[in-house]
XYZ file of C-alpha atoms in Angstrom:
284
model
C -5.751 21.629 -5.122
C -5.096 22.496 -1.490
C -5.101 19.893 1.659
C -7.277 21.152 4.792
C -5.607 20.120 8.253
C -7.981 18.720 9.922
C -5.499 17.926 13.108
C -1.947 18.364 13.907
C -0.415 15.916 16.327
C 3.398 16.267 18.038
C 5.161 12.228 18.021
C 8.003 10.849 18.221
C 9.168 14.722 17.613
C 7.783 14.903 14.950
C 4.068 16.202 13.375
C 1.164 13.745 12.762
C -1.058 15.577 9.772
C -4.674 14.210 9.353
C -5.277 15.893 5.958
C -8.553 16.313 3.399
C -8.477 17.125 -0.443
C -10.544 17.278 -3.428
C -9.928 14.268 -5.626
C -10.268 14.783 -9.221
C -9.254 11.107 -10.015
C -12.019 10.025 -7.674
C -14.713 13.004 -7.743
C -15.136 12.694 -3.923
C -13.075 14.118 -0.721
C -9.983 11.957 -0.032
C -8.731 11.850 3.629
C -4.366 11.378 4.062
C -2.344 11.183 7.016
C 0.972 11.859 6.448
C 3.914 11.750 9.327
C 6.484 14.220 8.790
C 9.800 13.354 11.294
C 12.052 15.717 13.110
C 14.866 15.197 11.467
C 16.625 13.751 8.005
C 19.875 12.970 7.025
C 19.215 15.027 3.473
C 18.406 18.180 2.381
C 14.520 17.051 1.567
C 13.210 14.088 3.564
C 12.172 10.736 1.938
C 8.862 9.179 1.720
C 7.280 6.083 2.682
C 4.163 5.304 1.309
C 1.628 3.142 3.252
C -1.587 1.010 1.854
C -3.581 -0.441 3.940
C -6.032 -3.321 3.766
C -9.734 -3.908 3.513
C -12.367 -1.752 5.584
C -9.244 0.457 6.904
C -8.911 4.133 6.654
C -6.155 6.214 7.452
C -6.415 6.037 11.051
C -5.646 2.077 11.064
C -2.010 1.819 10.517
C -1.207 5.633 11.904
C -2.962 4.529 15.359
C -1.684 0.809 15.847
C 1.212 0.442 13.260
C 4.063 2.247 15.111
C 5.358 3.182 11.868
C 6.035 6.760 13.193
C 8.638 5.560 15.600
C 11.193 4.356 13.257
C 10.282 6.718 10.793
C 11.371 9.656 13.358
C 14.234 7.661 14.323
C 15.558 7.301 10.407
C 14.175 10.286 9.192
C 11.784 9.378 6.619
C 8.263 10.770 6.296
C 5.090 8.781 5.817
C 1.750 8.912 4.009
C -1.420 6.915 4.379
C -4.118 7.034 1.927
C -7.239 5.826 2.223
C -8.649 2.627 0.467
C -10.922 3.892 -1.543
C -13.265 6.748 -2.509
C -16.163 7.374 0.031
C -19.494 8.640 -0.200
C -19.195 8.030 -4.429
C -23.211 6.894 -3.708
C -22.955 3.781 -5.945
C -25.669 1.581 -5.256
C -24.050 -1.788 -3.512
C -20.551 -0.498 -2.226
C -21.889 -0.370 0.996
C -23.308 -3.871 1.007
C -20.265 -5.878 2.210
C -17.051 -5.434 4.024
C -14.692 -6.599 1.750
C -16.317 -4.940 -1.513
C -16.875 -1.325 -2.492
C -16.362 1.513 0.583
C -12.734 0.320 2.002
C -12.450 -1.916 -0.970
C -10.526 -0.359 -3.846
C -8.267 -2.887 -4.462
C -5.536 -0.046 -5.436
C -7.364 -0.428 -9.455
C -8.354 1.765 -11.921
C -12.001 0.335 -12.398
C -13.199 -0.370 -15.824
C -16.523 -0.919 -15.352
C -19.474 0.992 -14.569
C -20.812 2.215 -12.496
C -17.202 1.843 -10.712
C -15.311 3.427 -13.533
C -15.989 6.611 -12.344
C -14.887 6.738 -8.850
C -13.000 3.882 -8.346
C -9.410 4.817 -9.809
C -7.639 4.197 -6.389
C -4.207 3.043 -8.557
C -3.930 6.585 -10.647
C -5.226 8.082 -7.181
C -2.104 6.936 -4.774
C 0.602 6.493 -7.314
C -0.016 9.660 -9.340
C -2.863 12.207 -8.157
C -2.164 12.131 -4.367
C 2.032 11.961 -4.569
C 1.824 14.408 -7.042
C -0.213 17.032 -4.999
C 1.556 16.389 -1.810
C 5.064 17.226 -3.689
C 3.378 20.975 -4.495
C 2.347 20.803 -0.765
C 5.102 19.896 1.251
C 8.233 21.073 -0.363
C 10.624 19.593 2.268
C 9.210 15.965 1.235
C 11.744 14.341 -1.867
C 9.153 12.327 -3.821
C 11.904 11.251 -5.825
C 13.089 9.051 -3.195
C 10.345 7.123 -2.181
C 9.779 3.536 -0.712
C 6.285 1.407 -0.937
C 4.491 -0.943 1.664
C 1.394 -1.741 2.361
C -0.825 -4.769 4.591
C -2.978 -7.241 2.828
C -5.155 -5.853 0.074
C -2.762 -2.682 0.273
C 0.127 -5.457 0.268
C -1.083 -6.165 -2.874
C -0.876 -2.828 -3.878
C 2.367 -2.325 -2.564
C 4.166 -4.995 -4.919
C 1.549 -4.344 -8.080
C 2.472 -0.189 -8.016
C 6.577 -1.265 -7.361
C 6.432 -4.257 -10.077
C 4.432 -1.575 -12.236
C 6.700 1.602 -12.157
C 10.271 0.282 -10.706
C 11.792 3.449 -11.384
C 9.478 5.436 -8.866
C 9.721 3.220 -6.032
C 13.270 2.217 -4.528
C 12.010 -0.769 -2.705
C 9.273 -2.287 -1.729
C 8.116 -4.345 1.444
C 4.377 -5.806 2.560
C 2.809 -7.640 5.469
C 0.259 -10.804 4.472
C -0.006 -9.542 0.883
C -2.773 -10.565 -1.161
C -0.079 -12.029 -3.576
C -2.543 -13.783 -6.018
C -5.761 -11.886 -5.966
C -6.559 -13.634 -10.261
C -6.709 -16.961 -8.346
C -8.439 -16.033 -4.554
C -12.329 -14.860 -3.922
C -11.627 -11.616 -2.694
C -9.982 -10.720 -6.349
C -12.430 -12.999 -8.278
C -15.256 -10.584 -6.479
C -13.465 -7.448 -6.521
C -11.531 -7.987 -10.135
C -14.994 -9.032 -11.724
C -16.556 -6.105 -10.606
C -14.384 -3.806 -11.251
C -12.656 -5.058 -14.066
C -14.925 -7.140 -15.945
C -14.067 -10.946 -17.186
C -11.463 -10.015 -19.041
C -8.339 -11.903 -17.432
C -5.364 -10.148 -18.850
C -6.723 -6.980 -16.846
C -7.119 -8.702 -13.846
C -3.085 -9.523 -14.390
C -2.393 -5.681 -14.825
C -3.081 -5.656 -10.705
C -1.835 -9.416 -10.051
C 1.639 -9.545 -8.580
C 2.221 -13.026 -9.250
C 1.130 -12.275 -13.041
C 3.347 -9.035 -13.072
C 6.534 -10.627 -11.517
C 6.601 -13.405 -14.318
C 7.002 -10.603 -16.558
C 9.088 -7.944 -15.014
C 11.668 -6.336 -17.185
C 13.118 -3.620 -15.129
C 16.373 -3.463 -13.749
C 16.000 -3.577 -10.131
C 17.475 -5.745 -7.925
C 16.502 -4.531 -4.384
C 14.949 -7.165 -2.432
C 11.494 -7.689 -1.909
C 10.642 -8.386 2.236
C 7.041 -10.098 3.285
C 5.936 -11.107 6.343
C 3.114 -13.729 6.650
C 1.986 -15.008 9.918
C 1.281 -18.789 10.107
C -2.108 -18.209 12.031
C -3.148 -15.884 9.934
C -7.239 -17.071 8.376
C -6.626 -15.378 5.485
C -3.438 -17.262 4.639
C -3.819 -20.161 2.680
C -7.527 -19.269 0.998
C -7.004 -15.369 0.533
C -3.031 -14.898 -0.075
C -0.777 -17.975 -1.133
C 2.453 -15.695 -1.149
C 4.179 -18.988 -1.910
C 2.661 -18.320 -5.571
C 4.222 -15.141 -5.430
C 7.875 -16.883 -4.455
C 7.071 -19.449 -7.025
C 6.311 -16.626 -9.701
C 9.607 -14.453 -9.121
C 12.631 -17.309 -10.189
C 13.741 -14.758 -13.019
C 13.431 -11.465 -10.837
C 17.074 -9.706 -10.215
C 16.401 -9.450 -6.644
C 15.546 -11.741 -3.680
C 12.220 -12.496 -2.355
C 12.710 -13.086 1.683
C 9.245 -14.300 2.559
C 9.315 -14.677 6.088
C 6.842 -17.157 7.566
C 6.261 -16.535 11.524
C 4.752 -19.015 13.350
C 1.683 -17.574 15.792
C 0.856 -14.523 13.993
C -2.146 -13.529 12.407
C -3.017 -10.813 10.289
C -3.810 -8.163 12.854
C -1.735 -5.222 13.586
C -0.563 -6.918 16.483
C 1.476 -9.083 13.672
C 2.294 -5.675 11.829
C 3.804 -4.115 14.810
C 5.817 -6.824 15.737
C 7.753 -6.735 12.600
C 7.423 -3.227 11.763
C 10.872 -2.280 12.694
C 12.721 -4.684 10.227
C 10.500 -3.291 7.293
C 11.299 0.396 8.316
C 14.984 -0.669 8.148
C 14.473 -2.324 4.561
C 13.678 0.912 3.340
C 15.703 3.217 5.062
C 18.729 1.360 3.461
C 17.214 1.918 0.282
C 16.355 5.254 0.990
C 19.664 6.126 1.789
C 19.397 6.455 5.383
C 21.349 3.825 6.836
């Protein structure tokens, strides 16, 4: 498999790639932006990996996040996926915003007619890390970090809580912490996982922290604004908090009062996050 650049961009010092490759996972073209910095205090540069929420692409959090910034300034690279496959031609997963295109809820879908596109967990934790490694030789996939906004909050925690010893630590803004108990899982776990409710928990946070039997101890950062819409119907972090009393590690949920869930909100508090993981990625 080989990426095609489809732009090169100088920031911060460093290069801004807007990539395209073949899926096999997903059967469709997957676009990746990945932020290589100028500079890194090893031999091979860590990596930061990025999900974002519904309806975004790659462009979302590399335009507005300021991710780059600190990433040039400690010397870790980033990468951010898309949210799920496009132009798969299912009928429906263009019929609403929060369901289907921009929608992938970071799952392996087990039902069809999803089940054979929508594999957007073996996609960014396996296929695309995997390929990117072969690409970019200077990038140390073996020290890598996780965060994500929202729906790719979610995703965030679910792929650290699921394989603790790829991910050194882990971070999200306004997670969907609870998606078993919220409408946007109930719609998008239904679909795309049928009824049964012990696979819903394979992609639940809450349900996976309860359960968590690695040795890890790092803590776990989330921000959650206090005007945020989505907060109290779509998120409940607090269940998350609730869920975690026998996890190693802290779980510093940070409630901010007048923010909402707009990248206004991630930018703000961007900088602390990129300083979570650069500690854990040995860069501090």
């Amino acid at each position: 498999m080989s990426f095609k650049t489809n732009a090169s961009i100088t920031q911060f010092g460093g290069q801004l790639l807007k990539l395209t490759h073949e899926s096999k996972v997903t059967k469709t073209p997957m676009n990746v932006n990945v932020f290589i910095p100028p500079t890194s205090k090893h031999s091979k540069t860590p990596v930061l990996l990025y999900l974002s929420g519904l309806t975004c692409t790659p462009e979302n959090a590399s335009d507005k996040s300021f991710f780059q910034y600190w990433a040039s300034k400690y010397g870790f690279a980033l990468v951010f996926p898309d949210t799920s496959p496009r132009g798969a031609k299912i009928k429906g997963e263009d019929d609403d915003w929060d369901f289907g295109t921009g929608a992938g809820f970071y799952v392996n879908a087990t039902q069809s007619p999803w089940s054979t596109n929508y594999n957007m967990y073996s996609y960014v934790h396996e296929e695309l890390l995997e390929e990117l490694s072969k690409e970019f030789k200077q990038l140390d996939f073996d020290n890598i970090s996780i965060t994500g906004h929202s729906m790719g909050g979610m995703g965030a925690l679910v792929g650290f809580l699921r394989k603790p010893r790829d991910y050194k630590s882990v971070s999200a803004f306004a997670p969907i912490s609870n998606p078993s108990v919220v409408p946007w899982g109930e719609k998008n776990f239904g679909a795309y996982l049928g009824n049964d409710q012990n696979k819903w928990a394979e992609y639940d946070p809450t349900e996976l922290i309860k359960h968590f039997n690695g040795d890890d101890s790092s803590t776990i950062l989330i921000h959650q604004g206090l005007k945020d819409n989505f907060y109290e119907r779509e998120l409940k972090p607090e269940n998350f908090v609730n869920a975690a009393k026998s996890y190693k590690g802290e779980v510093d949920l940070k409630l901010v009062d007048g923010y909402d869930h707009s990248y206004y909100f991630i930018s703000s508090f961007v900088e602390e996050h990129a300083k979570h993981h650069a500690k854990y990625l040995g860069l501090l």
